[in-house]
Coordinates of C-alpha atoms in Angstrom, one line a residue:
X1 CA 28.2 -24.5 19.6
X2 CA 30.4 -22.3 17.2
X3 CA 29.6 -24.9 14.3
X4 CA 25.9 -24.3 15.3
X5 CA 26.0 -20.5 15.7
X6 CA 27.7 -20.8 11.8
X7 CA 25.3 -22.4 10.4
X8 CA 22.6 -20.5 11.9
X9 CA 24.4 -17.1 10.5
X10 CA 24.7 -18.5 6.8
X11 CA 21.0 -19.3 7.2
X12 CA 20.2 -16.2 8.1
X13 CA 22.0 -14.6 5.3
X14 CA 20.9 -17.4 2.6
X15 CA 17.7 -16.1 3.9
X16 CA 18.2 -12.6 3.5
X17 CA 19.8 -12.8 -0.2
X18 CA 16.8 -15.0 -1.1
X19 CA 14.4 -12.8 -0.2
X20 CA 15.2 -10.4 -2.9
X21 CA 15.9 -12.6 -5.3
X22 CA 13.3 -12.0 -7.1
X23 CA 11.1 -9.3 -9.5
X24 CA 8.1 -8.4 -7.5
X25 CA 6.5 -7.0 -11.1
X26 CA 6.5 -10.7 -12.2
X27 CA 6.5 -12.5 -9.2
X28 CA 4.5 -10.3 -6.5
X29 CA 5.3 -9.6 -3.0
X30 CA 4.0 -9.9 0.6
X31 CA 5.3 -7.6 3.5
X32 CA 4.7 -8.4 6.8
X33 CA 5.4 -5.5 9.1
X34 CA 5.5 -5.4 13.4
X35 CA 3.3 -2.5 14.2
X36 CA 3.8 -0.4 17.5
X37 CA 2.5 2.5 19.2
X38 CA 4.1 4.4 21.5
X39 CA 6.8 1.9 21.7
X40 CA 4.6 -1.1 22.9
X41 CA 3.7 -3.9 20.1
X42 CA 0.3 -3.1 18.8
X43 CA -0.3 -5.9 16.2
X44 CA 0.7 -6.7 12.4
X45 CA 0.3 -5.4 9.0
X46 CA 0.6 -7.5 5.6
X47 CA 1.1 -5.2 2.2
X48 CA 0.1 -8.2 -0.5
X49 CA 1.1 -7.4 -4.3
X50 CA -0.3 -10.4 -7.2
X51 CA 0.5 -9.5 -10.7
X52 CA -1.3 -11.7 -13.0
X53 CA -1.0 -13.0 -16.4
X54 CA -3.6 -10.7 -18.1
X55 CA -1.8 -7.7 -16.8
X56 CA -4.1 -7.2 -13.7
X57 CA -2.8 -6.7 -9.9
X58 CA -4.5 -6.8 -6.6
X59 CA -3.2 -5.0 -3.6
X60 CA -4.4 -6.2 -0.7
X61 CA -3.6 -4.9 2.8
X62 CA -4.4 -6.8 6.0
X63 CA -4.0 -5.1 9.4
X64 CA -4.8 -7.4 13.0
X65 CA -4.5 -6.5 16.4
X66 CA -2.3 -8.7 18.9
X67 CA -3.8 -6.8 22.1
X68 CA -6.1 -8.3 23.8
X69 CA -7.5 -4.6 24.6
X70 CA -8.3 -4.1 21.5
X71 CA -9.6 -6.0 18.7
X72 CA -8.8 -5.1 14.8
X73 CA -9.2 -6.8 11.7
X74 CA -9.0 -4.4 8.7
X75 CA -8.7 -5.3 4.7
X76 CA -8.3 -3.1 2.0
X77 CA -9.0 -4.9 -1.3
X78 CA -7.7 -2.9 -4.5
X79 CA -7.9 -4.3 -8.1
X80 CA -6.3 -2.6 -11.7
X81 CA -4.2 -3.2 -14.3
X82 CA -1.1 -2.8 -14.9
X83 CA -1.1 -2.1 -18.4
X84 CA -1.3 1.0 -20.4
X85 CA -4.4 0.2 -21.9
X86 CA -6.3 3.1 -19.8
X87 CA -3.9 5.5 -20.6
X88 CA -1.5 5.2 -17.6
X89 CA -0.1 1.9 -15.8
X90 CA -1.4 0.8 -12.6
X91 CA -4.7 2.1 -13.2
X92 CA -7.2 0.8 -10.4
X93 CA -10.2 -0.7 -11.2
X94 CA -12.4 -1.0 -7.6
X95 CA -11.0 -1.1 -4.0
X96 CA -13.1 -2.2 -1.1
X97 CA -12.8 -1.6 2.6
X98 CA -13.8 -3.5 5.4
X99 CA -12.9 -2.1 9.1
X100 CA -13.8 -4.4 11.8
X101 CA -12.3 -2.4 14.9
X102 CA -14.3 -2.8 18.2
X103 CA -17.7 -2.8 17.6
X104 CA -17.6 -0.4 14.9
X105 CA -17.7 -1.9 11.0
X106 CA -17.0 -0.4 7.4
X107 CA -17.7 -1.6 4.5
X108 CA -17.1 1.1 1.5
X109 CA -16.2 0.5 -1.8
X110 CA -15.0 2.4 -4.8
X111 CA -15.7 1.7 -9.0
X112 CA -13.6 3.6 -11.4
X113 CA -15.7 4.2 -14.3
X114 CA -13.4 4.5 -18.1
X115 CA -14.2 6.4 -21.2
X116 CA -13.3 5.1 -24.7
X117 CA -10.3 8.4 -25.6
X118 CA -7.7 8.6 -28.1
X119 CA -4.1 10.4 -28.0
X120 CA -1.6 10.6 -30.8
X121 CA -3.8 8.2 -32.5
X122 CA -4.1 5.3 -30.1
X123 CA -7.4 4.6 -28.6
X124 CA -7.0 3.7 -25.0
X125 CA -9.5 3.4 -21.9
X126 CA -9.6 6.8 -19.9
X127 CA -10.9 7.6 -16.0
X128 CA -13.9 9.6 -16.2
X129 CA -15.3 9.2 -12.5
X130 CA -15.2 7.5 -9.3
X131 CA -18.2 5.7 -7.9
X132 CA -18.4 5.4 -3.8
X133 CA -21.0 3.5 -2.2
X134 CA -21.1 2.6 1.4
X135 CA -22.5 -0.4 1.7
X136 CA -23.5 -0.2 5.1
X137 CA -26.1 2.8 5.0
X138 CA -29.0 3.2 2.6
X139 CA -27.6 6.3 0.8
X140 CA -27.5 5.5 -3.2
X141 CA -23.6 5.5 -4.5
X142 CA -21.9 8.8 -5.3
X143 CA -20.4 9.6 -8.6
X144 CA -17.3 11.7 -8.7
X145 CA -15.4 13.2 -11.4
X146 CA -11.9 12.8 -11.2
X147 CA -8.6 13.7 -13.1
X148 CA -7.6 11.1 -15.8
X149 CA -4.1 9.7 -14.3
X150 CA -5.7 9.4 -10.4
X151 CA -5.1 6.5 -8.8
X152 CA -5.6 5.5 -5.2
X153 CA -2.9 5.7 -2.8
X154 CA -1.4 2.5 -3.3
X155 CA -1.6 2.0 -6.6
X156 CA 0.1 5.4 -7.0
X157 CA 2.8 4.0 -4.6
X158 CA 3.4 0.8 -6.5
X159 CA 3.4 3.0 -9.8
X160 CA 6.3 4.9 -8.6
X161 CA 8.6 2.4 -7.4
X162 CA 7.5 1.3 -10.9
X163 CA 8.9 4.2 -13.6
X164 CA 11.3 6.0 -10.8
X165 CA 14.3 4.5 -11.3
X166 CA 16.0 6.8 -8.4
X167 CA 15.2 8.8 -6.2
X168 CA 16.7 12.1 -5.9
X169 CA 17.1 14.0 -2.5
X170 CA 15.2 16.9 -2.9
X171 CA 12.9 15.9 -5.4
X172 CA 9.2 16.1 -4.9
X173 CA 7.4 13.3 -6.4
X174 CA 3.2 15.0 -7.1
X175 CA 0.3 12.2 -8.2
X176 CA -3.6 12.8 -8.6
X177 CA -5.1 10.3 -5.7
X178 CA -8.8 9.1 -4.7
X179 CA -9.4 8.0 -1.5
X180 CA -12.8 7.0 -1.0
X181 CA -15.4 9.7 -1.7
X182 CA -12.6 12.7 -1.9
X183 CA -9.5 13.8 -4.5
X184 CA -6.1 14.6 -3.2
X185 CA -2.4 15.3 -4.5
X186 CA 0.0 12.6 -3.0
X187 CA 3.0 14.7 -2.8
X188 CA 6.1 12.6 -2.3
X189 CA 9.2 14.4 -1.2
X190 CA 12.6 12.9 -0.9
X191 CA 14.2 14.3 2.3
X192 CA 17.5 12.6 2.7
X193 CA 19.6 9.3 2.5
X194 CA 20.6 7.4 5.1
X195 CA 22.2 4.1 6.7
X196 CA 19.6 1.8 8.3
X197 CA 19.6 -1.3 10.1
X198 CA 16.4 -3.6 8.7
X199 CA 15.5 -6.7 8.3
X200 CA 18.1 -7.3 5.7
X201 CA 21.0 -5.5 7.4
X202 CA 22.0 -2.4 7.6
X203 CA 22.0 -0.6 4.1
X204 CA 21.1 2.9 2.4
X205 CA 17.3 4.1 2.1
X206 CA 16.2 7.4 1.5
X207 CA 14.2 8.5 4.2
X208 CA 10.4 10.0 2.2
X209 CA 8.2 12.0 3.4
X210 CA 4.3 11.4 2.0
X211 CA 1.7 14.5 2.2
X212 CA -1.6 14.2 1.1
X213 CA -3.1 17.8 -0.3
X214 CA -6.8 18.1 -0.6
X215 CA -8.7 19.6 -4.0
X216 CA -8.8 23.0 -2.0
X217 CA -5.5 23.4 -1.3
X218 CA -5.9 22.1 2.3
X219 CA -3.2 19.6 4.2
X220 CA -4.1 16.8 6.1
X221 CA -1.8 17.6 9.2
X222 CA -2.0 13.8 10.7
X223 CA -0.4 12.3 7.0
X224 CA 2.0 15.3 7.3
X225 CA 3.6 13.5 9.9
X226 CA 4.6 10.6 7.6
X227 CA 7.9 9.0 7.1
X228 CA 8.6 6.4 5.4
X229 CA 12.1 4.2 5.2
X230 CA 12.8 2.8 1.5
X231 CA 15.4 0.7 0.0
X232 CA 18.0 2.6 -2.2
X233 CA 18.9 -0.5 -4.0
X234 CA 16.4 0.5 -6.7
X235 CA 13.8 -1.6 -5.3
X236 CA 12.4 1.0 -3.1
X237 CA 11.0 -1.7 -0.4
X238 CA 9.1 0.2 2.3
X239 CA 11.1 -1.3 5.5
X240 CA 10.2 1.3 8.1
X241 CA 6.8 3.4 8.1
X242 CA 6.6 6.2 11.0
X243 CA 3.7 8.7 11.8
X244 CA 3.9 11.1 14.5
X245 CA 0.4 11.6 16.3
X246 CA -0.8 14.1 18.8
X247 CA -1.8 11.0 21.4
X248 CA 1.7 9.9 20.8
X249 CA 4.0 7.4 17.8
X250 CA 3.0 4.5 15.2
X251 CA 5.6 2.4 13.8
X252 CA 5.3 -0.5 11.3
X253 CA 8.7 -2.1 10.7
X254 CA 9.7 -4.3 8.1
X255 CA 9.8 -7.9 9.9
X256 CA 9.2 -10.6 6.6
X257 CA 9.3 -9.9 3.0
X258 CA 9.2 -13.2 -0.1
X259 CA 7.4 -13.3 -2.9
X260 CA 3.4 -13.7 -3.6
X261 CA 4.0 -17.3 -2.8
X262 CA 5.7 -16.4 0.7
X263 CA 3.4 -17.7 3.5
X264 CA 1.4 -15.1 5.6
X265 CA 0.6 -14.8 8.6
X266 CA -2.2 -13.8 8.9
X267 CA -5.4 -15.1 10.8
X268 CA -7.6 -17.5 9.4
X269 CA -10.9 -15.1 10.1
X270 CA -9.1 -12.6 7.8
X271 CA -9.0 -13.8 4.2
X272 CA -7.3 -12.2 1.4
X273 CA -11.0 -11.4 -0.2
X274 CA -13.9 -10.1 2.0
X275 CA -17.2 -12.3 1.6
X276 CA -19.9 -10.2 -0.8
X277 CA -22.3 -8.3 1.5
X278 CA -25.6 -6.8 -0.3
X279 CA -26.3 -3.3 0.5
X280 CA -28.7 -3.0 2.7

C-alpha cells in the first residue's frame, strides 16, 4: 500500500510540474474549470487559447451544464492576431456567440472593421469600428465606432498576462473593451497577494478585482462583484474566478490545465466552432 500511495503522489506531482511546462504564447492552453453556485456543482467551463503560425489566435470558451434542471451549452468563438500589425497585439478580428440555455438561443456576432494608419512612419492596420449583427432577428448589422486599442474582454485579458510582467498590489490595470453592441473600460485592479491552495498546490496569486465601466461613466454593479485568483509565478493563470450575486455565489475553480493539445472535456454536441447559420 505505502509503495502504491508513493507512486500515486509522484504521479500527481510529475503531473503538476508537467502541466506548466510549457509557453502558452507558443503552445496554447485549455482550462477546464468546476463551476458552482451557491456551493452546489453547477456544470463546467473550458477557456481554449490556439496561437497559430501566422500570428493568429482563437479564444474559445465553452460553458455546459451538469444539472439535469437545467440545460446550458454556451460558446464564445473569438478570432485576432497576435501581432502588431494593427497597431497593438492581440487585436480581435470577429467573436461569435451562441447561448443555448433552456429554450432560449443567441446567436450574435461581432466584425472589427481596420483602417490603413501610419505612426512614426510605419504603416500599420488600425480599428475604426465594430460591426454587431444578431443573427437571429431581422434587424440589419450595427456599426460602431470604437477607440483604436479596444479589444474584447478576453483578448484584453490574454493581452495583459502578455506585456505585464508583474503585478503590483495597488495597481490599477485600465483597457478600452467591446462587448457586443456597447464600449466599456476594463478596469483591472490588483487588490492583494495571497497563499492559495489550487490545483497545483498551494502557492502565491494575487487576488484581482475586474470592473467593467460603461462610455457614460456608469458601473456595471453585477461585474463589480468579480474576483478573480491568479498565479504570481509570472504566468498569471486564472485558478479561481468568484462573483458575488444578489440570488446568491458563482465559483469556477481551476480543475485541469495542459496545453492546446490537452484533451477536453467537453461534449460532443458542443464543438470548438459553431456550424454557420444564415440570418434570417
Amino acid at each position: 500500500m505505502k509503495k502504491i500511495y508513493i507512486l500515486t503522489a509522484i504521479m500527481a506531482l510529475g503531473t503538476m510540474f508537467s502541466a506548466q511546462a510549457f509557453d502558452w504564447k507558443t503552445d496554447g492552453e485549455r482550462l477546464g474549470y468546476k463551476v458552482s453556485f451557491m456551493g452546489l456543482t453547477a456544470g463546467n467551463a473550458e477557456i481554449f487559447f490556439q496561437p497559430h503560425d501566422n500570428g493568429d489566435y482563437d479564444v474559445i470558451c465553452r460553458a455546459w451544464s451538469t444539472s439535469r434542471l437545467v440545460s446550458i451549452k454556451d460558446r464564445l468563438v473569438i478570432q485576432g492576431t497576435m501581432s502588431d500589425q494593427y497597431g497593438h497585439a492581440f487585436a480581435p478580428r470577429s467573436t461569435q456567440l451562441n447561448l443555448n440555455e433552456n429554450d432560449y438561443r443567441a446567436n450574435k456576432q461581432v466584425h472589427y472593421k481596420y483602417a490603413k494608419g501610419q505612426k512614426d512612419g510605419v504603416r500599420y492596420e488600425k480599428l475604426v469600428a465594430a460591426e454587431y449583427d444578431n443573427l437571429r432577428d431581422t434587424l440589419d448589422a450595427q456599426l460602431y465606432d470604437v477607440a483604436e486599442n479596444t479589444r474584447d474582454v478576453f483578448s484584453a485579458l490574454y493581452y495583459l498576462r502578455h506585456t505585464v510582467k508583474n503585478l503590483e498590489v495597488g495597481q490599477t490595470y485600465t483597457l478600452p473593451v467591446w462587448d457586443l453592441d456597447r464600449g466599456y473600460d476594463l478596469q483591472l485592479k490588483v487588490l492583494e497577494k495571497e497563499n492559495f491552495k489550487s490545483m497545483f498546490g498551494k502557492q502565491d496569486v494575487f487576488v484581482l478585482q475586474p470592473i467593467l465601466v460603461s462610455s457614460d461613466g456608469g458601473k456595471d454593479k453585477v461585474k463589480d462583484s468579480w474576483r478573480m485568483r491568479v498565479t504570481a509565478d509570472g504566468k498569471m493563470i486564472p485558478v479561481e474566478i468568484y462573483v458575488d450575486l444578489p440570488l446568491g455565489s458563482f465559483k469556477a475553480r481551476l480543475k485541469r490545465y495542459g496545453d492546446a493539445e490537452f484533451a477536453s472535456e467537453a461534449p460532443e454536441d458542443l464543438p470548438l466552432f459553431p456550424k454557420t447559420e444564415d440570418k434570417k
